[in-house]
Coordinates of C-alpha atoms in Angstrom, one line a residue:
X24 CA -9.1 -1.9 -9.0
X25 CA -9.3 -4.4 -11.7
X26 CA -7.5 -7.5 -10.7
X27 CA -4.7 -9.2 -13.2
X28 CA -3.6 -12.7 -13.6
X29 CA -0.1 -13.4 -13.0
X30 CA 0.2 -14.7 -16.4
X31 CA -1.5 -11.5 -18.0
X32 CA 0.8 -8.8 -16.0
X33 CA 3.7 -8.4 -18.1
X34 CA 1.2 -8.4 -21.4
X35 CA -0.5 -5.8 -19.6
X36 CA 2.1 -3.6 -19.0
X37 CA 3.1 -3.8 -22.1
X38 CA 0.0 -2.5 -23.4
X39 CA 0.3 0.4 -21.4
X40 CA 3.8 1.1 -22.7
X41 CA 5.2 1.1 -19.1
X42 CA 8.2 -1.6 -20.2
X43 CA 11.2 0.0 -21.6
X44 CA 13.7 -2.6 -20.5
X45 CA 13.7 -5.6 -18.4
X46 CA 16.2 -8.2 -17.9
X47 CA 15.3 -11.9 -19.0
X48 CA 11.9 -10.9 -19.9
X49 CA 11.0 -15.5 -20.9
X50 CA 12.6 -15.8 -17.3
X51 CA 10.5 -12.9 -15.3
X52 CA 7.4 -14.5 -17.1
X53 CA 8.1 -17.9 -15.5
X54 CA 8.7 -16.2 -12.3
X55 CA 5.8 -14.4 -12.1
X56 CA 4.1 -17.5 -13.0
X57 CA 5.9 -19.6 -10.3
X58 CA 3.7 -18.0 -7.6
X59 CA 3.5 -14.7 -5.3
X60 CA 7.1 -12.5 -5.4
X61 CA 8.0 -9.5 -4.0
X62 CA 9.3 -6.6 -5.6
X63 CA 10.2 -3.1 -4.9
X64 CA 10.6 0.4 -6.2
X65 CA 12.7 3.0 -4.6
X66 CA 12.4 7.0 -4.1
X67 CA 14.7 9.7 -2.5
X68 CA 13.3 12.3 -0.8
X69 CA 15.1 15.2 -2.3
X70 CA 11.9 17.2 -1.5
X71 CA 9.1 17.3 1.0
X72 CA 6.8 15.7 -1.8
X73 CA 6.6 13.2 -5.0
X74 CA 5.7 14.9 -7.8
X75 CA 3.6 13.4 -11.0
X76 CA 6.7 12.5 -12.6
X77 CA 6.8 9.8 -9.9
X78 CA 3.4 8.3 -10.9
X79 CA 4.4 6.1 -13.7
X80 CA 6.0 4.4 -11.2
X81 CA 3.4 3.7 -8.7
X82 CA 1.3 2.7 -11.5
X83 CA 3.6 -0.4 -12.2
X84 CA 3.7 -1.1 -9.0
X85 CA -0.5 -1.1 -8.5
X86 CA -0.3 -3.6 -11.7
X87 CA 2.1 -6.1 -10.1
X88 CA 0.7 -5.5 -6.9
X89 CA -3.0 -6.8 -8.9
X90 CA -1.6 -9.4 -9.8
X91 CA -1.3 -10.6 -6.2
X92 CA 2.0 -9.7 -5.8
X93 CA 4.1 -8.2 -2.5
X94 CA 5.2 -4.5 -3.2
X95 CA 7.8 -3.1 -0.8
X96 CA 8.0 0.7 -1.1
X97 CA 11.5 2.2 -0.1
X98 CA 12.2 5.7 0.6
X99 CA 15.7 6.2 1.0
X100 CA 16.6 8.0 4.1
X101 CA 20.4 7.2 3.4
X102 CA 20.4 7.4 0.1
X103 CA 18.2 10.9 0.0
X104 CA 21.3 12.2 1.9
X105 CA 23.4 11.7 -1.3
X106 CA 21.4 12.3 -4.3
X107 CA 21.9 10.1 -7.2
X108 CA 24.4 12.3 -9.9
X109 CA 23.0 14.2 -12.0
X110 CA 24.3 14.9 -15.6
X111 CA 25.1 18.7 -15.1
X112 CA 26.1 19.6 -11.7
X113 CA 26.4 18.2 -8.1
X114 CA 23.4 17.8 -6.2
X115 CA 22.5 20.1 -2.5
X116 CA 23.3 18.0 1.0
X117 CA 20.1 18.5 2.7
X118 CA 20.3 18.3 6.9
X119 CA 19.9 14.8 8.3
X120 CA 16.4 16.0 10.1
X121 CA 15.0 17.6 7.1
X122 CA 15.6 14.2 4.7
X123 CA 13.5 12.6 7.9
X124 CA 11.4 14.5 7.6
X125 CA 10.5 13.9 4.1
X126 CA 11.0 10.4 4.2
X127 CA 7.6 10.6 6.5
X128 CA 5.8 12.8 4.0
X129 CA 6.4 10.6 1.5
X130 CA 5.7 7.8 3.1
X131 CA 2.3 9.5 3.7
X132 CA 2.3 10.3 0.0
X133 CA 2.3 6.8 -1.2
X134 CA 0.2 5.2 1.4
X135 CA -3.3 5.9 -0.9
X136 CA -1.6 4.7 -3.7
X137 CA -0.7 0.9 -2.5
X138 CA -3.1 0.3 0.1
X139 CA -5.6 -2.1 -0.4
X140 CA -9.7 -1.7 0.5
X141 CA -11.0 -4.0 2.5
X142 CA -12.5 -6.0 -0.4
X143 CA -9.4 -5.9 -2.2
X144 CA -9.2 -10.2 -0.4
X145 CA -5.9 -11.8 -1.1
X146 CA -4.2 -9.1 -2.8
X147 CA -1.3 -7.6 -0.3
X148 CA -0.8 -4.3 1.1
X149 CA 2.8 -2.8 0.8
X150 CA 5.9 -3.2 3.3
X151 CA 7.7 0.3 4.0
X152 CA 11.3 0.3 4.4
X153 CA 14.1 2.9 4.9
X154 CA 17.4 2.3 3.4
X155 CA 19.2 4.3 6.4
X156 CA 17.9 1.1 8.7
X157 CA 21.4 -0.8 6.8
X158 CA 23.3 1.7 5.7
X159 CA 23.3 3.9 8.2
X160 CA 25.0 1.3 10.9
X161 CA 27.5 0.1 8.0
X162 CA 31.0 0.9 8.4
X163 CA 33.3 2.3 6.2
X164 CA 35.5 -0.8 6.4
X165 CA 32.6 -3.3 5.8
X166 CA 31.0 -1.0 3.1
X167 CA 34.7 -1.0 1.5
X168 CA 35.4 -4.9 1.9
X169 CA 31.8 -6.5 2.1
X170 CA 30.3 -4.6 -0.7
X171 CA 32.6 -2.3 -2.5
X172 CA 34.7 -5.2 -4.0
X173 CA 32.3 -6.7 -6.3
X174 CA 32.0 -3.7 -8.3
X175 CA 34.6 -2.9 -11.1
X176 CA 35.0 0.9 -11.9
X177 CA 35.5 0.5 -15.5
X178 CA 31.4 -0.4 -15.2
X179 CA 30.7 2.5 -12.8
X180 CA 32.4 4.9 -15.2
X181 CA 30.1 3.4 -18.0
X182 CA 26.8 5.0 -16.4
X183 CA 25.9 7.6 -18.1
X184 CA 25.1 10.4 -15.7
X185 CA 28.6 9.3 -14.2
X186 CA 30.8 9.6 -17.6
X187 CA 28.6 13.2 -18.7
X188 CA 30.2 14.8 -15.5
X189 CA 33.5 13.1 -15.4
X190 CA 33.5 15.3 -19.4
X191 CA 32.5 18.6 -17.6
X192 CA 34.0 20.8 -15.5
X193 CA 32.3 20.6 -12.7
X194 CA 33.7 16.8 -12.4
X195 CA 32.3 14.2 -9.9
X196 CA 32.5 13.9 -6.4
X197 CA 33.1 10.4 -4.7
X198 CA 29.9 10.8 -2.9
X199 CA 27.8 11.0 -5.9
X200 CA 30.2 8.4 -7.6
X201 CA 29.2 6.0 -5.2
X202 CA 25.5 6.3 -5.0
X203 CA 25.0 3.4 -7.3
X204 CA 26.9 1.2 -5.2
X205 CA 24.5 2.2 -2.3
X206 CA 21.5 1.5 -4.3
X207 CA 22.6 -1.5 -5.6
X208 CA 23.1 -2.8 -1.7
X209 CA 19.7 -1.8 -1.0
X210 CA 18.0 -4.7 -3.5
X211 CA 21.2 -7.1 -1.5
X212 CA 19.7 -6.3 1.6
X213 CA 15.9 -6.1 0.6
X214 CA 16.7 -9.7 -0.9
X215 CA 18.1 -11.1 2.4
X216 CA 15.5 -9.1 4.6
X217 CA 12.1 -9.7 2.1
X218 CA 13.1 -12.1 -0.8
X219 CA 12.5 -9.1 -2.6
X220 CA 13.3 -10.5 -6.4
X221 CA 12.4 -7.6 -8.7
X222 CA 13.2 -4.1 -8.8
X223 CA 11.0 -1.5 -10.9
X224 CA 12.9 2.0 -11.9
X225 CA 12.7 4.7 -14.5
X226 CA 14.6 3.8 -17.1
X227 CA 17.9 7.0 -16.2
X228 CA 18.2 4.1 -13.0
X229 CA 18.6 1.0 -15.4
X230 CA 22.3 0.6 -14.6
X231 CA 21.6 1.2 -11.0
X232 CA 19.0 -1.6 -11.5
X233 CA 21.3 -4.1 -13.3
X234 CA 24.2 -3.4 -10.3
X235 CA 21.8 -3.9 -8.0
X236 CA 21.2 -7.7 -10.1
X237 CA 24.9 -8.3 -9.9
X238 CA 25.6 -7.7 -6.6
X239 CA 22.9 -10.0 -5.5
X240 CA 24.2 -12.7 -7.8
X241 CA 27.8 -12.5 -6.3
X242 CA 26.8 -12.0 -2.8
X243 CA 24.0 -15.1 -2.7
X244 CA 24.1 -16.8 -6.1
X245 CA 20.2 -15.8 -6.8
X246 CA 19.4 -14.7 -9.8
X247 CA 16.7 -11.9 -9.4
X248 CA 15.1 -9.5 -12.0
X249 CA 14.7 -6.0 -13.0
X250 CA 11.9 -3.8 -15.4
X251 CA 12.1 -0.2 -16.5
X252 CA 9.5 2.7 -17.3
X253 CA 10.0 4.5 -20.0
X254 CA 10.7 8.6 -19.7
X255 CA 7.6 10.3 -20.0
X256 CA 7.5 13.4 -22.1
X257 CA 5.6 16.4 -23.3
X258 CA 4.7 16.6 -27.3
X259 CA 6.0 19.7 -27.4
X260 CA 9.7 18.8 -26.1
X261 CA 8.9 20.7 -22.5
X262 CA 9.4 18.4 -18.9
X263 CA 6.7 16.0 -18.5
X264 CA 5.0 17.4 -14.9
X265 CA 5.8 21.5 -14.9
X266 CA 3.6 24.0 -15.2
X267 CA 4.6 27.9 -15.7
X268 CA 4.5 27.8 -11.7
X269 CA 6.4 24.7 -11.1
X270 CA 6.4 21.3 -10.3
X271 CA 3.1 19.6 -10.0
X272 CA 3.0 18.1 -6.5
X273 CA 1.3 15.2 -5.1
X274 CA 1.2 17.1 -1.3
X275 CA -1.9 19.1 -1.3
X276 CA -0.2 21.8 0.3
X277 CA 2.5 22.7 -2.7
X278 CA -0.4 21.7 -5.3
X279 CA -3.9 21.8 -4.9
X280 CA -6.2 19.1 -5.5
X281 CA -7.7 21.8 -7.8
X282 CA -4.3 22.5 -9.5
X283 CA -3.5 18.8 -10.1
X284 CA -7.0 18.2 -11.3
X285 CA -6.7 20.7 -13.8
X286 CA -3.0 20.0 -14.6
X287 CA -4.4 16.6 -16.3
X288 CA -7.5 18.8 -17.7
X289 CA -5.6 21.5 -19.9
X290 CA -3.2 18.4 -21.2
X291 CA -2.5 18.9 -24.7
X292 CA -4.5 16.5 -26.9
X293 CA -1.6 14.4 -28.1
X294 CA -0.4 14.6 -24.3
X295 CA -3.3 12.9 -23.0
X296 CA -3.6 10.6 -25.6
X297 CA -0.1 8.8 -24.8
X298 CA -0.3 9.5 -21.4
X299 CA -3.9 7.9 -21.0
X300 CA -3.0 4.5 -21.2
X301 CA -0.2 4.8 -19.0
X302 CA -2.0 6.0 -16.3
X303 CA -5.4 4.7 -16.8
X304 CA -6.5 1.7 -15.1
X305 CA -9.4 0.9 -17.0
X306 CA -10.1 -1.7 -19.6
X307 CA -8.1 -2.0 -22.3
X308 CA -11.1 -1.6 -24.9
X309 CA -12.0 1.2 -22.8
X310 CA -8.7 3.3 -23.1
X311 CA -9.0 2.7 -26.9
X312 CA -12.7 3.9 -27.3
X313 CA -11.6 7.2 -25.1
X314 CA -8.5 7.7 -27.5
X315 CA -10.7 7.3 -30.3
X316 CA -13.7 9.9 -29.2
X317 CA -10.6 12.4 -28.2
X318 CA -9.9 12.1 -32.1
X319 CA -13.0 12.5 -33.4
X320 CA -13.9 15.2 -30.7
X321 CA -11.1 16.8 -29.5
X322 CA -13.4 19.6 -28.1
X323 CA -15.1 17.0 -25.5
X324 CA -11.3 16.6 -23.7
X325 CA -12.4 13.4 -23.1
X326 CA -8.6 11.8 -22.5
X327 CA -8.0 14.5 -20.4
X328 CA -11.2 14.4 -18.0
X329 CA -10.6 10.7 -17.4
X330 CA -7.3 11.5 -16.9
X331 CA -8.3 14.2 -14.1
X332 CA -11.0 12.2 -12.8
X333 CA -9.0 8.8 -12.2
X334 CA -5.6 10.4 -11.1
X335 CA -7.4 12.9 -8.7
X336 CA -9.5 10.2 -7.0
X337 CA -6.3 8.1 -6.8
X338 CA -4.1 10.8 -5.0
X339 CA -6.4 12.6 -3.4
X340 CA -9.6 10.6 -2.9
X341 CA -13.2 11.4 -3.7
X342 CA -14.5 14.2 -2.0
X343 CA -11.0 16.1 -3.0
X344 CA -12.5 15.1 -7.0
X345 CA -15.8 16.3 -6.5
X346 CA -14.5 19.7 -4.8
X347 CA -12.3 19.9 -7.8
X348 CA -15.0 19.2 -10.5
X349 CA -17.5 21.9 -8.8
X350 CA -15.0 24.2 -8.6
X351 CA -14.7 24.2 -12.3
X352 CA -18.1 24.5 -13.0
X353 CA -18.5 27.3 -10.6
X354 CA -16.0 29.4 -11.7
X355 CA -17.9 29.4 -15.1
X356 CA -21.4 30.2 -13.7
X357 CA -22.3 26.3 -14.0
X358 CA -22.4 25.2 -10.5
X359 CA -23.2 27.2 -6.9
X360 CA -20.0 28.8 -5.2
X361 CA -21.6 28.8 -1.6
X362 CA -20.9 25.0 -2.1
X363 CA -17.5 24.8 -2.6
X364 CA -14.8 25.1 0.9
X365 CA -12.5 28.2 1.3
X366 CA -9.6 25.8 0.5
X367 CA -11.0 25.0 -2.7
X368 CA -12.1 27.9 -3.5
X369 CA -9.0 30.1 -2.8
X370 CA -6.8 27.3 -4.8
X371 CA -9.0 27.6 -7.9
X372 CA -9.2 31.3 -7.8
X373 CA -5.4 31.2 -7.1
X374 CA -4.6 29.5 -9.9
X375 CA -6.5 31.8 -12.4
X376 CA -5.2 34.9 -11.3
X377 CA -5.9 36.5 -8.2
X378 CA -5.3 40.3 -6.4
X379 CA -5.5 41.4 -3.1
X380 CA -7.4 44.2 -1.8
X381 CA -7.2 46.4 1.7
X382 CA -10.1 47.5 3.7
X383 CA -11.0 50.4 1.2
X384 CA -12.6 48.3 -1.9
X385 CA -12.5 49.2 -5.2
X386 CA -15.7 48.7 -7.4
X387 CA -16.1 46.8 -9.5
X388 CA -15.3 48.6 -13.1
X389 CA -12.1 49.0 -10.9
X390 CA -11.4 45.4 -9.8
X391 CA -11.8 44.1 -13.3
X392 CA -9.1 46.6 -14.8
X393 CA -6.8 45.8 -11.9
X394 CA -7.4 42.0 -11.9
X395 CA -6.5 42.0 -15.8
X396 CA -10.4 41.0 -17.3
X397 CA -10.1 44.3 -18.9
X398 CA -7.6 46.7 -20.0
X399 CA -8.7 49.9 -18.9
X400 CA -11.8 51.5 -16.8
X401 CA -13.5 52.8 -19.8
X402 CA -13.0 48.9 -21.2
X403 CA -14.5 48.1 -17.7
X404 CA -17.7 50.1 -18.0
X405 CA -18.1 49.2 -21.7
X406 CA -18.1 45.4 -21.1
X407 CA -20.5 46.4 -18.1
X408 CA -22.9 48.3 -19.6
X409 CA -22.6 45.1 -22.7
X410 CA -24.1 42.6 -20.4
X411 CA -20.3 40.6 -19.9
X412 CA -19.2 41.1 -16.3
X413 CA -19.8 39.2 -13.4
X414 CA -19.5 39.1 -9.7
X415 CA -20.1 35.9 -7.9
X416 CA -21.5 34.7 -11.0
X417 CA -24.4 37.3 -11.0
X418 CA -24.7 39.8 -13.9
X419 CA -23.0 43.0 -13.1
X420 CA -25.5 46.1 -13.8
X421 CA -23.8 48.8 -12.5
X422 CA -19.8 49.0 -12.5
X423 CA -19.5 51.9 -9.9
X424 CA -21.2 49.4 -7.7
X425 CA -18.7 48.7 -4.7
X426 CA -18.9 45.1 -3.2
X427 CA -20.6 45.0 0.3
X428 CA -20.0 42.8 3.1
X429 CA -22.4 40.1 2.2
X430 CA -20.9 39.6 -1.8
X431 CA -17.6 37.7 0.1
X432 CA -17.3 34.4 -0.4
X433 CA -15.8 31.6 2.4
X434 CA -12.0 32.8 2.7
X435 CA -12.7 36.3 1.8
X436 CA -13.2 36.3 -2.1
X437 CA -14.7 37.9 -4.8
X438 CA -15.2 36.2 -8.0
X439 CA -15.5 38.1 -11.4
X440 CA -16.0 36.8 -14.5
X441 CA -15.8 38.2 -18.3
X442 CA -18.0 36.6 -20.6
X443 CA -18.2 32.7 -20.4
X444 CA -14.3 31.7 -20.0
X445 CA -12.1 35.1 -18.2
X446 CA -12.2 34.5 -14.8
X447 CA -9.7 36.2 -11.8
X448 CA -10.3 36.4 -8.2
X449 CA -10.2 39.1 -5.5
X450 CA -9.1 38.7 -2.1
X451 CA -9.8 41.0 0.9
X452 CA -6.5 41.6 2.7
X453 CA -6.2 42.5 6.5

């Protein structure tokens, strides 16, 4: 981790492209110059896991936190139980216990992503709070006559996601309607309880943000700050962080480390290009010279495999990467698949197409027509008897051949291959 001055951070992030708008930005400078701050960043556990959506955030965060400043990392437990509004429709109530719940998964989530090695030496680790520690003992009277008047709803109407309902049918609830206010008492509170004096937010939250500025300055008088990201996209118009099978999570158990590693990997080329310095932490000259060989080589995926490499080992640490890596090469014939774990394996051959056999097993002209290599049996034997099908990553020379007991891989798979790049998976069922 590359440490920044406090003088260098804002230029820095600007580089990246991970400023869309801040408040005072001559005033933040001198702040940040004054000496260490704290700042925060909030999430709402509207699911058991952060996706890569939520990255761009933690990324801002690592960069402030280099520059030897004090993240504090909120998940809102209070807040999670309201949702902020969203432009089309109102948002699900989830159970008390099940926003708990994900308020510690989360929690979990982030923990890799802030905390500091031991030689990381005067840098500081981050502070955890839960918004439902305030809110959730504040009355309705208090929360009417301590908080509620300083905010005018002329200015509440004003936020977008707020005045897009209000115009549709569905309407707006006063729950939902009242989010911001919540959010903007959490930087109050986190002000009073942390001297917390910056918040960082995608820029959809920049007038939650700037309420959030206001109501400290009419509560205490301080004058604190606020910064945006910028909304990631796709080139090609699509939501930045889905895949044809969802939402790439950062919980290994919703997306593999295999999954996420090759979510980065398959990026489209202009993708990874404007996405590289945003997530890359490495040198500035660096990020360019990458950019420049993706141009010139676009074959290599060079944008993308630093990509993969850097985000894997950031979310899920380095053995998770080098699982991920091997299993890429050995689907391909490259690398040995007695090395990789069951997990691994299963997730990889999972997410290139995998079927399910019972005890009687098919051979393997059969398997490759039913696993979609080929389109029919007599395709089957043909690309047999051609020299271009595999099992285990050994040339099949017989495709009436049924797979014995010892050809099953940790977990109970099968991997076949056609030619260099087709590859599905078989699983023996109970």
């Amino acid at each position: 981790m590359t440490t920044l001055s406090d003088a260098g951070v804002i230029d820095d992030l600007h580089r990246r492209g991970l400023i869309a708008q801040s408040t005072d930005e001559e005033a933040l400078r001198a702040h940040l110059a004054e000496g260490p701050i704290a700042f925060y960043c909030g999430v709402d556990p509207t699911a058991p896991s952060l996706h890569v959506g939520h990255l761009v955030q933690y990324m801002v965060m690592r960069a402030l936190q280099r520059a030897g400043h004090q993240p504090v990392v909120l998940v809102g437990g209070a807040t999670g139980l309201i949702g902020d509004p969203r432009p089309t429709a109102e948002r699900q109530l989830n159970d008390p216990e099940v926003v708990a719940g994900w308020v510690a998964s989360i929690r979990r989530q982030v923990a890799p992503l802030l905390e500091l090695p031991a030689e990381a030496d005067g840098l500081k680790g981050p502070i955890y709070v839960d918004n439902l520690d305030w809110t959730g003992p504040l009355s309705a009277i208090d929360f009417l006559r301590d908080i509620g008047k300083h905010f005018r709803v002329s200015q509440m109407l004003a936020k977008e996601a707020v005045s897009a309902r209000l115009n549709s049918e569905a309407g707006i609830s006063y729950t939902e309607f009242s989010y911001q206010i919540l959010q903007a008492n959490d930087y109050r509170e986190l002000h009073r309880r942390h001297g917390v004096t910056l918040q960082t937010g995608g820029s959809d939250q920049w007038g939650n943000l700037t309420a959030g500025i206001d109501l400290v300055r009419r509560t205490s008088g301080a004058r604190v700050h606020a910064l945006s990201t910028p909304l990631v996209t796709k080139s090609d118009g699509t939501k930045f962080g889905k895949t044809e099978g969802g939402a790439v999570w950062l919980d290994p158990s919703l997306t593999s480390p295999y999954a996420f590693f090759q979510f980065w990997l398959n990026a489209d080329d202009a993708d990874a290009r404007s996405w590289l310095p945003l997530y890359s932490e490495r040198p500035a000259e660096e990020v360019e010279a990458l950019i420049a060989e993706s141009i010139e080589r676009p074959a290599a995926r060079t944008a993308q495999r630093a990509l993969a490499e850097e985000l894997t080992r950031l979310v899920h640490g380095e053995e998770q990467l080098r699982q991920a890596e091997a299993a890429g090469r050995a689907l391909f014939g490259r690398d040995d698949l007695a090395a990789l774990d069951a997990a691994t394996l299963g997730a990889a051959l999972q997410e290139a197409g995998s079927v399910t056999v019972g005890e009687e097993v098919p051979t393997v002209a059969q398997l490759l027509q039913q696993t979609g290599l080929v389109g029919s049996l007599s395709e089957a034997r043909r690309t047999v008897k051609e020299g271009g099908a595999y099992l285990n990553n050994e040339r099949v020379t017989d495709g009436e051949v049924v797979p014995g007991d010892g050809a099953w891989l940790p977990g109970g798979w099968l991997v076949l291959r056609r030619g260099k790049r087709a590859v599905a998976g078989v699983r023996r069922g109970a």
